[in-house]
Coordinates of C-alpha atoms in Angstrom, one line a residue:
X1 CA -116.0 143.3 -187.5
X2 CA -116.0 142.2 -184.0
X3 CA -113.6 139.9 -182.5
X4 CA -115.4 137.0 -182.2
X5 CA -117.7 137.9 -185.4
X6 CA -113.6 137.5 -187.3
X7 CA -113.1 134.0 -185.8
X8 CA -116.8 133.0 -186.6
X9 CA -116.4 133.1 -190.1
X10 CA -113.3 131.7 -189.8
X11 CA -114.4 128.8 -188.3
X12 CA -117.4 128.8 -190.6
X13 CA -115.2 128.4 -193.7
X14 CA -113.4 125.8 -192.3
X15 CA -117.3 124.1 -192.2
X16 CA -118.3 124.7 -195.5
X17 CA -114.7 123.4 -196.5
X18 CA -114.3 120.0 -194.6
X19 CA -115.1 117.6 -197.7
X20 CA -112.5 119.7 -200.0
X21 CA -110.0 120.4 -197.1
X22 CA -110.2 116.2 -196.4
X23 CA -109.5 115.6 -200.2
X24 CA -106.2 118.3 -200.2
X25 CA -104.8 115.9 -197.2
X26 CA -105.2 112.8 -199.4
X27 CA -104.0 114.3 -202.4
X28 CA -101.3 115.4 -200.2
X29 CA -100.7 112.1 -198.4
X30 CA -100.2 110.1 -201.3
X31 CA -96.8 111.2 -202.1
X32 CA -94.2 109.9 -200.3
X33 CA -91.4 111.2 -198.4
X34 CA -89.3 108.7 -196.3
X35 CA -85.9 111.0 -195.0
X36 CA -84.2 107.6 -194.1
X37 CA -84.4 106.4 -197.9
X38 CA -84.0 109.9 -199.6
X39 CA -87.3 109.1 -201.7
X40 CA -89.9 111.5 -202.9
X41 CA -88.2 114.2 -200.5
X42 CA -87.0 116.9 -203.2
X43 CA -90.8 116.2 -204.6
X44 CA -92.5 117.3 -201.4
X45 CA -90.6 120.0 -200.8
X46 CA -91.2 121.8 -203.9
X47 CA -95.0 120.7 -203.5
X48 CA -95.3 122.6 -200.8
X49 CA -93.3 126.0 -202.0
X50 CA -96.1 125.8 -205.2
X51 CA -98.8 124.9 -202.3
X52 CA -97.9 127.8 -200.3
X53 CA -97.1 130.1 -202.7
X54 CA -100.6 130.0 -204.0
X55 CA -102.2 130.4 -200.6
X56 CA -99.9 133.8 -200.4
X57 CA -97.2 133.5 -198.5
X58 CA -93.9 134.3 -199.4
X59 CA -91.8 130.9 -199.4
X60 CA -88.6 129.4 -200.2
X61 CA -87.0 126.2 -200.2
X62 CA -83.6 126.4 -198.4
X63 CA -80.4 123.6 -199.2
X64 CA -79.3 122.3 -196.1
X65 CA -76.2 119.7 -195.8
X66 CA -78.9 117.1 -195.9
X67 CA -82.6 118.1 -196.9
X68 CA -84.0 121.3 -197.6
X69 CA -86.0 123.1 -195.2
X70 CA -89.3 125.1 -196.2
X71 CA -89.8 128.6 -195.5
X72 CA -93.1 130.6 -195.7
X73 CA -93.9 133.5 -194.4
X74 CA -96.4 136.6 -194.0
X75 CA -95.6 139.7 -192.1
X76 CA -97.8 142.2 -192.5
X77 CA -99.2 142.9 -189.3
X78 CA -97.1 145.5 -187.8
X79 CA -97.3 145.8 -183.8
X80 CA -98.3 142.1 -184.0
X81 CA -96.8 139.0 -182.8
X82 CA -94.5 137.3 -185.0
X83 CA -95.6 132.8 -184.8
X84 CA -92.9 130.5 -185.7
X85 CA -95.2 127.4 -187.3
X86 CA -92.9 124.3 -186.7
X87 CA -93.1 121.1 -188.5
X88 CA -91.6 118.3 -191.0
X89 CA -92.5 117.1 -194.2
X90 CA -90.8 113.5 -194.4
X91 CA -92.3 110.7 -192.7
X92 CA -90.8 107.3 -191.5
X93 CA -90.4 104.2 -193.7
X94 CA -93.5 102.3 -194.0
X95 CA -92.2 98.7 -192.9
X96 CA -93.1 96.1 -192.4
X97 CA -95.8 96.6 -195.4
X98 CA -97.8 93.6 -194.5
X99 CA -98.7 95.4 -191.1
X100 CA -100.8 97.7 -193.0
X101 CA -104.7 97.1 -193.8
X102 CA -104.1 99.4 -196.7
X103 CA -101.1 100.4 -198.3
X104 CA -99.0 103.3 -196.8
X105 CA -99.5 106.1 -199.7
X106 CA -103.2 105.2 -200.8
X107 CA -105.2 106.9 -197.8
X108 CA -107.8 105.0 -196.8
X109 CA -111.0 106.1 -194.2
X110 CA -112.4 103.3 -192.0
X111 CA -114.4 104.2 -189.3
X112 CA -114.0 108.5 -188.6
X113 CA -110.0 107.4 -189.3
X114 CA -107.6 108.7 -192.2
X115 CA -105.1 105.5 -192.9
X116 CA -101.7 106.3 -193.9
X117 CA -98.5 107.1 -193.8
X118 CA -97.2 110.5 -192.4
X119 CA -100.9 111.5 -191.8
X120 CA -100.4 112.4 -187.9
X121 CA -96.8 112.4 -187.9
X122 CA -96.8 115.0 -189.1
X123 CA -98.0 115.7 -192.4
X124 CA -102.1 115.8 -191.1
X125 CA -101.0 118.6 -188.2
X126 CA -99.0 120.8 -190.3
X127 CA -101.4 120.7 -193.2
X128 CA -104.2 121.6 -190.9
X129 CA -101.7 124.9 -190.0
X130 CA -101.6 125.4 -193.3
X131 CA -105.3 125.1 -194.3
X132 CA -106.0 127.7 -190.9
X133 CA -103.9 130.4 -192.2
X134 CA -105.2 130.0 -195.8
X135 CA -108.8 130.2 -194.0
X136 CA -108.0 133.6 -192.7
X137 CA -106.5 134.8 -195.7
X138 CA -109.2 133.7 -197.7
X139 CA -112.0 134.8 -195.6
X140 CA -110.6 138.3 -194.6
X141 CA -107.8 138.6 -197.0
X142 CA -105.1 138.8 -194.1
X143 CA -103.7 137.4 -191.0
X144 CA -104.6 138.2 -187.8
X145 CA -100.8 138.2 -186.7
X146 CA -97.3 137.1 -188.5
X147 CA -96.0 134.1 -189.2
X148 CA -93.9 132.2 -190.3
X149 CA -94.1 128.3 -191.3
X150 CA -91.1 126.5 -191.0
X151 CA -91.1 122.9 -192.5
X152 CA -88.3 120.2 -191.9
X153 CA -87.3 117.5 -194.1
X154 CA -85.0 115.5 -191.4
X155 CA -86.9 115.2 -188.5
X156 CA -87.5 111.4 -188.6
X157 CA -84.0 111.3 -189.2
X158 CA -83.1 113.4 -186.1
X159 CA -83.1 116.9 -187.2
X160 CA -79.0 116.7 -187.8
X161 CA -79.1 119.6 -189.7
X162 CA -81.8 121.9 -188.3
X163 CA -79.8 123.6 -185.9
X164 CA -76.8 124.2 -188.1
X165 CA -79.6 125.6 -190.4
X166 CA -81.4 128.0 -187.3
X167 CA -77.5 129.8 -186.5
X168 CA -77.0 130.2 -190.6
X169 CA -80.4 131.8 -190.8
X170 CA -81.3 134.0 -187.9
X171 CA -82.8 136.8 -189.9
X172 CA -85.4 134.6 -191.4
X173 CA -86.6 133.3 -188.3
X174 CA -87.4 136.6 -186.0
X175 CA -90.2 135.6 -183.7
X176 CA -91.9 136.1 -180.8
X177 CA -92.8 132.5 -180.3
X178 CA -92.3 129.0 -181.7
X179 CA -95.5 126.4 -182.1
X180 CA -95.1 122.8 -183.1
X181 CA -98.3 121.0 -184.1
X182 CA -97.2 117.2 -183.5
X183 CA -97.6 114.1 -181.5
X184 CA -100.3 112.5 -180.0
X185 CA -103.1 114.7 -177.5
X186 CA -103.6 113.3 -173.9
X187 CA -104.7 109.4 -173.5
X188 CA -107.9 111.1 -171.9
X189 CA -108.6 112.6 -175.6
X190 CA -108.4 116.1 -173.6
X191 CA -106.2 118.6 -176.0
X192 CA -103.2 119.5 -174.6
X193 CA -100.1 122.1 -174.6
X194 CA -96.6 120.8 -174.3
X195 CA -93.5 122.9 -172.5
X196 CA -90.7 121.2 -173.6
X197 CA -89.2 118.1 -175.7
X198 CA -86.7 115.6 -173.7
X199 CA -83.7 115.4 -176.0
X200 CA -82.4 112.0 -176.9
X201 CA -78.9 110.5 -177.2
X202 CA -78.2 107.2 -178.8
X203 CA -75.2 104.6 -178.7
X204 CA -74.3 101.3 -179.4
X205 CA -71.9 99.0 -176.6
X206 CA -70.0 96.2 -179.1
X207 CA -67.9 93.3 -177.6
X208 CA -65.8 90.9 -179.4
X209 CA -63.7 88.5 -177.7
X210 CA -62.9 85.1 -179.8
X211 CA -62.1 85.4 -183.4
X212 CA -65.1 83.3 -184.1
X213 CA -67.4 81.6 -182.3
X214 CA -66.7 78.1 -180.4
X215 CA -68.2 75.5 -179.0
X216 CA -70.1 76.0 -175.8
X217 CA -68.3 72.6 -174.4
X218 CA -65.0 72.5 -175.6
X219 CA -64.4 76.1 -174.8
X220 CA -67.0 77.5 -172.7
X221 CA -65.8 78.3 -169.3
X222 CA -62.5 79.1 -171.2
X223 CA -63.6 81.6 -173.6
X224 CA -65.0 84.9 -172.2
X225 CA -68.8 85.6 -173.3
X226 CA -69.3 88.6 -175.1
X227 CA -72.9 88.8 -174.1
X228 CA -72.3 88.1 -170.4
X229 CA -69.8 91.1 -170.7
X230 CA -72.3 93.0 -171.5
X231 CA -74.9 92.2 -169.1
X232 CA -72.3 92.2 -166.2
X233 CA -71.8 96.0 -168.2
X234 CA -75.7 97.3 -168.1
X235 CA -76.0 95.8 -164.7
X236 CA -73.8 98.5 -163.8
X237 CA -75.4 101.8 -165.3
X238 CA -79.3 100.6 -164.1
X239 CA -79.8 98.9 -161.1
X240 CA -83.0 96.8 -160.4
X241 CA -84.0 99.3 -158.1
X242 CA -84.6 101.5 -161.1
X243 CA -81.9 104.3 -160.5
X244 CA -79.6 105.1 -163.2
X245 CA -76.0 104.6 -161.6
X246 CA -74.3 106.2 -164.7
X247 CA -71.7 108.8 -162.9
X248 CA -72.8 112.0 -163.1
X249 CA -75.2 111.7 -165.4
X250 CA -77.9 113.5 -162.5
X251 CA -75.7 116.5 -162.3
X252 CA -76.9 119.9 -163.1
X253 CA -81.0 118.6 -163.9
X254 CA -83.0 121.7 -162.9
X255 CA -85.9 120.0 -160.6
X256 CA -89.6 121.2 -161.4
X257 CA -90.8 124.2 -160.2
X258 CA -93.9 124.2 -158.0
X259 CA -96.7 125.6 -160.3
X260 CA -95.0 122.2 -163.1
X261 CA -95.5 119.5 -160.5
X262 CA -99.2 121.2 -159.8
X263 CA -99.5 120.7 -163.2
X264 CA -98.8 117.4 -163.5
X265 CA -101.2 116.5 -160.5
X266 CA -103.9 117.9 -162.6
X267 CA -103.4 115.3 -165.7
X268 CA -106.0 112.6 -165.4
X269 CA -104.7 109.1 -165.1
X270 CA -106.1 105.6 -164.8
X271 CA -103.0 103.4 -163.8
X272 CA -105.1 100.2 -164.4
X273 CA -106.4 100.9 -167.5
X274 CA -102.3 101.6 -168.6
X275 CA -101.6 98.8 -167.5
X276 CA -104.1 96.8 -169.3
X277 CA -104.1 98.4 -172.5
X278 CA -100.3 97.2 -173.1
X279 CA -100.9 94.2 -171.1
X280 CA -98.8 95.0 -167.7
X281 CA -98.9 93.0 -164.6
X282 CA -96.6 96.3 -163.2
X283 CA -95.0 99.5 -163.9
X284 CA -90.9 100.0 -164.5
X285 CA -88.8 100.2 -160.7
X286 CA -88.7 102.6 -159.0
X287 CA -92.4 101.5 -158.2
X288 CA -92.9 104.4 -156.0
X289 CA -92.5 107.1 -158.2
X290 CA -94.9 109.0 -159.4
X291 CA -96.1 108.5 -163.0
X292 CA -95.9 111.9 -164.9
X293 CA -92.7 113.0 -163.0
X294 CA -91.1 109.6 -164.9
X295 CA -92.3 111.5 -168.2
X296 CA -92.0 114.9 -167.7
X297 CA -88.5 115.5 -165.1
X298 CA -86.8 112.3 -165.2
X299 CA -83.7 111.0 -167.6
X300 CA -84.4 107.4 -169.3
X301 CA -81.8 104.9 -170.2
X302 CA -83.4 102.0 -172.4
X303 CA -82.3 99.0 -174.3
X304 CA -83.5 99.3 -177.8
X305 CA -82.0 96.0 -179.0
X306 CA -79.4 93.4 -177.8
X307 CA -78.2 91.6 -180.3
X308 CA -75.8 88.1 -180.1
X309 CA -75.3 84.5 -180.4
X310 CA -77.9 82.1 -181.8
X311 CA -82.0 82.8 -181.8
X312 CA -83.4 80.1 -184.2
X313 CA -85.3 77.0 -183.3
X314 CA -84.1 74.0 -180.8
X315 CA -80.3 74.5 -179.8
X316 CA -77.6 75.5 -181.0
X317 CA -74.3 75.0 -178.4
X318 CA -72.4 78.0 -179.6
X319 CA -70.6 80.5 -177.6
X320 CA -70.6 83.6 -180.1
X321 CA -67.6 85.7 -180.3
X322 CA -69.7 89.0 -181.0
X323 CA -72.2 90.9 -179.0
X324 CA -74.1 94.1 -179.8
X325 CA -76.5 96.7 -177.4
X326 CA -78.2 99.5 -179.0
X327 CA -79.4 102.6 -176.5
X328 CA -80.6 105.4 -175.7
X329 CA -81.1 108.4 -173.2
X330 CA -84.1 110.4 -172.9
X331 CA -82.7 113.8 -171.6
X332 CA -84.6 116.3 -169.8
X333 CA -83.7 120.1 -169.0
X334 CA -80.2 121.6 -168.7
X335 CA -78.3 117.7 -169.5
X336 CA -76.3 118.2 -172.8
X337 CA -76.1 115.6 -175.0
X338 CA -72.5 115.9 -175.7
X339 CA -71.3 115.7 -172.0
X340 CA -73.8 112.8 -171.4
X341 CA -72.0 111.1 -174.0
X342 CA -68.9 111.8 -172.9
X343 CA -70.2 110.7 -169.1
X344 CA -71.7 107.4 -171.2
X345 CA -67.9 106.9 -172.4
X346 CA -65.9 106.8 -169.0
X347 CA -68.6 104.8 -167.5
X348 CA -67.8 101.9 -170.4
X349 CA -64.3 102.6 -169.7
X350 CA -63.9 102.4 -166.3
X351 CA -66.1 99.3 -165.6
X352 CA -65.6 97.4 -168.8
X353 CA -62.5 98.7 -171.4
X354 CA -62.8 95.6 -173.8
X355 CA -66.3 96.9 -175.0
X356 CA -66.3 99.6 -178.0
X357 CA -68.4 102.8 -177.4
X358 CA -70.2 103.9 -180.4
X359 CA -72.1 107.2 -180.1
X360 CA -74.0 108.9 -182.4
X361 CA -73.0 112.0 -183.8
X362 CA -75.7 114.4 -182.5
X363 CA -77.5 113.7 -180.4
X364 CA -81.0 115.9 -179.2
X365 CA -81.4 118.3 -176.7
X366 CA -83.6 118.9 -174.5
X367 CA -86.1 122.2 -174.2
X368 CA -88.0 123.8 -171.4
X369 CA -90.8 126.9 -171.6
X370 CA -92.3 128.3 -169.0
X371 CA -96.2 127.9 -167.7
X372 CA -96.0 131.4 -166.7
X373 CA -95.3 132.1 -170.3
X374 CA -97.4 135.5 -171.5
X375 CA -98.5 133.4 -174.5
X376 CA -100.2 130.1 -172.3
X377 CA -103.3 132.5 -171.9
X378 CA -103.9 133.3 -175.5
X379 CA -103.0 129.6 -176.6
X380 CA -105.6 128.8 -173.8
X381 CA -108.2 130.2 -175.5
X382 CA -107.7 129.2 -178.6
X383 CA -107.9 125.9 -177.5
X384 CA -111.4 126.9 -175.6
X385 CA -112.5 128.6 -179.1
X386 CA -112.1 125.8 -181.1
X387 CA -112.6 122.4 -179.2
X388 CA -115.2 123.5 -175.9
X389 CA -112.5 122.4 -173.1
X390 CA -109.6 123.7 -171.3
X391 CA -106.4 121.8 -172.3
X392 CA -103.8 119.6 -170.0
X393 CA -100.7 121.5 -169.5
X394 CA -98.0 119.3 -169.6
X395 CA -94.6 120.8 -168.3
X396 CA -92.4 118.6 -170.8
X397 CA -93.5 116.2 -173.5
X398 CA -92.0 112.5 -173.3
X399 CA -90.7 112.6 -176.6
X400 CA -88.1 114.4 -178.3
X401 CA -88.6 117.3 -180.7
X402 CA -85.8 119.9 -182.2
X403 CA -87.4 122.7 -180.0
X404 CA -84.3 123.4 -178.8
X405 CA -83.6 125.3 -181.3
X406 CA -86.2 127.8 -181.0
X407 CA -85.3 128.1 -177.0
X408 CA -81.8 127.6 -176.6
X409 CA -80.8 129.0 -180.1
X410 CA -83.4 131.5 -180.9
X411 CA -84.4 132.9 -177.3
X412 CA -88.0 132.2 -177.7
X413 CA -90.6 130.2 -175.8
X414 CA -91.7 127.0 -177.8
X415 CA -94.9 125.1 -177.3
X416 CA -96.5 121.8 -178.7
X417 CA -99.7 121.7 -179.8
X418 CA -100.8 118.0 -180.7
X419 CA -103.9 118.1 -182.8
X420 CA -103.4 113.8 -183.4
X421 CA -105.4 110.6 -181.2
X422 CA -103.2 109.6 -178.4
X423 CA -103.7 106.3 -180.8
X424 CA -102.3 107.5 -184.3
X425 CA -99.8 104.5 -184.2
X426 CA -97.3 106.8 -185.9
X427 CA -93.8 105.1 -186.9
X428 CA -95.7 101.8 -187.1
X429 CA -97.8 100.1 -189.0
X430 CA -101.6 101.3 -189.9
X431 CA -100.6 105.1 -188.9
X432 CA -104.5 106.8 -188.7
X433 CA -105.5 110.4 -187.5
X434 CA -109.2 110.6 -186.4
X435 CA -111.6 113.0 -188.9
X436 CA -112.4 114.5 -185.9
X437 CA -109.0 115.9 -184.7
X438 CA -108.3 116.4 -188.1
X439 CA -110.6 119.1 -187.9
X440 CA -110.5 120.2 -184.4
X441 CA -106.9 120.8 -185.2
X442 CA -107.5 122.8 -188.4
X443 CA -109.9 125.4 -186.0
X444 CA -107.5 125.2 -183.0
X445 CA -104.4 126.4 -185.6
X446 CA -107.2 129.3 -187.0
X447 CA -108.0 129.9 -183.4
X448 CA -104.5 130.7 -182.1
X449 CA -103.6 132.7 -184.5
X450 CA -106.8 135.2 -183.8
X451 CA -106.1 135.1 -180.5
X452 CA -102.3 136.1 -180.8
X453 CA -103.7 138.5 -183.0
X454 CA -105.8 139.9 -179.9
X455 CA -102.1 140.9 -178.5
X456 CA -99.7 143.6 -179.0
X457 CA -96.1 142.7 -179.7
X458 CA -94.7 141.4 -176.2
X459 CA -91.4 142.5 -175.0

């Protein structure tokens, strides 16, 4: 059978499918499995070894310190390419419940969208992997290259234990390449490959002074004012010119390289209508800079919560004795976690030693792979194959993804494939995936794996 002919009757099951496939997701949606809260986790995970073990892959579920990680796998095409399938299998908590039209774990359609929780992040994208390489298998009996699907349980937790789990576990994971279908396509609706993943580091800033709180009268002016402390604190590691004045926390980031920032030149972008969909009379300082190279090549330091003092109605005269600041740092390539932490640390010492540090453990890092990559062409095409249009090519995704492992760990290149609506609202309320990238994503995963199949084993 020709090339093309293969994919053709790939796609064409896929067609003839759609109403069954769409009922598998629901069925698949409906059971919960929130990492945070430990619930329905060990249920889903041995789901999917019965799931894929019928489909016919080889697959095992593997004990981690925290939750088990899913291996399937099918190698049988020697001289091949050897895909890494990445994604997780536990989804966020559902709060606050009366956000939600419908509830969480009933999925609901309204209007071309799937309702519920999980469903793009990231249950919806890795089931439509899932559904593509049973499509092969069903329709010619075998794969047009290897792979092997790898399915985490701790991602919306942070992934604490998925690189302890790539070092103890090398042999299982041999590949040529790593490919995460997650997160939300272009705001354009164009489809889109992703680079790299910023990591992330989080910490709190806590500052007690009095024993309890006072009276704003009798002792203010006296008493020293935990929150002030730490807003005279954060005035020092952003200024409002936008820089982060943290001390070395700019050292050692590799700039872009030429054919990245052409890249990013190419991404459509409509500044007003940004603006206006999140109701913005401006963009963050610096105001000058450019709006991708903020995403793709800058570090981030935001306040994810200040908590302090009184917030109920009319007044309250206090002058609390306890102040907290939650944050974090978005990290881009070649910043390590652990010394930005430690950079974080001397900062808070040095300009304000009465205020506790409190870092997270682990923090994310970050994960860079080439445009010039040998496999951008093939996953080009795929894209072509299955959706009609060329795809953005985005140097490094905004979020943060455990990629890292596959590039810094591994040695392979790592790519992001989003198949979701840039509007999936995943981690809040009313979480949808459209019917349409549903599907599109379902032929783009059958897609890429013909065309890696088109390839001989690089390297």
């Amino acid at each position: 059978m020709a090339s093309s002919d293969a994919l053709a009757a790939v796609f064409e099951h896929i067609e003839t499918n759609r109403s069954a496939f769409l009922d598998r997701l629901i069925a698949y949606l409906r059971h919960p499995s929130i990492s945070a809260e430990n619930i329905g986790i060990a249920e889903v995970g041995l789901l999917l070894v019965d799931m894929l073990t019928d489909i016919g892959l080889e697959t095992s579920l593997i004990p981690t310190e925290g939750h088990p990680v899913v291996v399937a796998r099918w190698e049988k095409a020697p001289g091949k390419p050897t895909v890494l399938l990445y994604g997780h299998y536990d989804v966020q908590p559902p709060d606050p419940l009366d956000k939600w039209v419908s509830p969480p774990f009933e999925p609901t359609i309204r209007d071309g969208r799937l309702y519920a929780r999980g469903v793009g992040d990231n249950k919806g994208q890795h089931f439509a992997q899932i559904l593509a390489i049973e499509s092969h298998l069903k329709v010619h009996g075998e794969l047009p290259c290897n792979v092997i699907l790898v399915l985490e349980g701790e991602e919306e937790i942070g992934s604490p234990n998925i690189a302890g789990f790539v070092r103890a576990n090398p042999h299982l994971l041999k590949a040529d390449l790593a490919v995460t279908a997650d997160g939300p396509r272009h705001a354009s609706g164009a489809p889109t490959i992703k680079f790299g993943s910023r990591g992330v580091v989080s910490f709190d800033l806590r500052c007690r002074h009095a024993s309890r709180d006072v009276h704003s009268g009798n002792f203010g002016g006296v008493v020293p004012n935990p929150i002030w402390t730490l807003v005279h604190l954060l005035a020092t590691m952003k200024n409002p010119e936008g820089e982060i004045t943290i001390e070395g926390l700019h050292d050692g980031i590799e700039p872009p390289k030429a054919e990245e920032l052409e890249a990013v030149d190419r991404l459509p972008l409509d500044i007003e209508a940004f603006k206006k969909g999140l109701s913005l009379t401006r963009l963050d300082a610096p105001a000058d800079r450019p709006f991708y190279e903020r995403l793709c090549f800058r570090p981030t330091l935001t306040i994810n919560g200040f908590h302090g003092g009184y917030g109920g109605p009319g007044t309250k005269t206090v002058l609390p004795n306890e102040a907290l600041v939650k944050c974090d740092i978005r990290l881009v390539e070649a910043q390590d976690p652990e010394d930005i932490l430690r950079k974080v640390r001397a900062h808070v010492e040095k300009h304000a030693p009465e205020v506790e540090f409190i870092a997270e453990e682990k923090g994310m890092q970050p994960s860079k792979t080439s445009i010039a990559s040998p496999y951008t062409a093939p996953l080009r095409r795929a894209f072509v194959a299955a959706q009609g249009e060329e795809p953005l090519l985005i140097p490094a995704g905004f979020g943060s993804l455990p990629n890292y492992v596959f590039t810094k760990i591994l040695g392979i290149p790592a790519f992001v494939t989003p198949y979701a609506n840039h509007d999936e609202a995943n981690h809040a309320p009313n979480e949808n995936m459209t019917l349409d990238c549903f599907y599109s994503g379902l032929r783009t995963g059958a897609a890429l794996l013909h065309e890696l199949g088109q390839l001989g084993k690089q390297g």
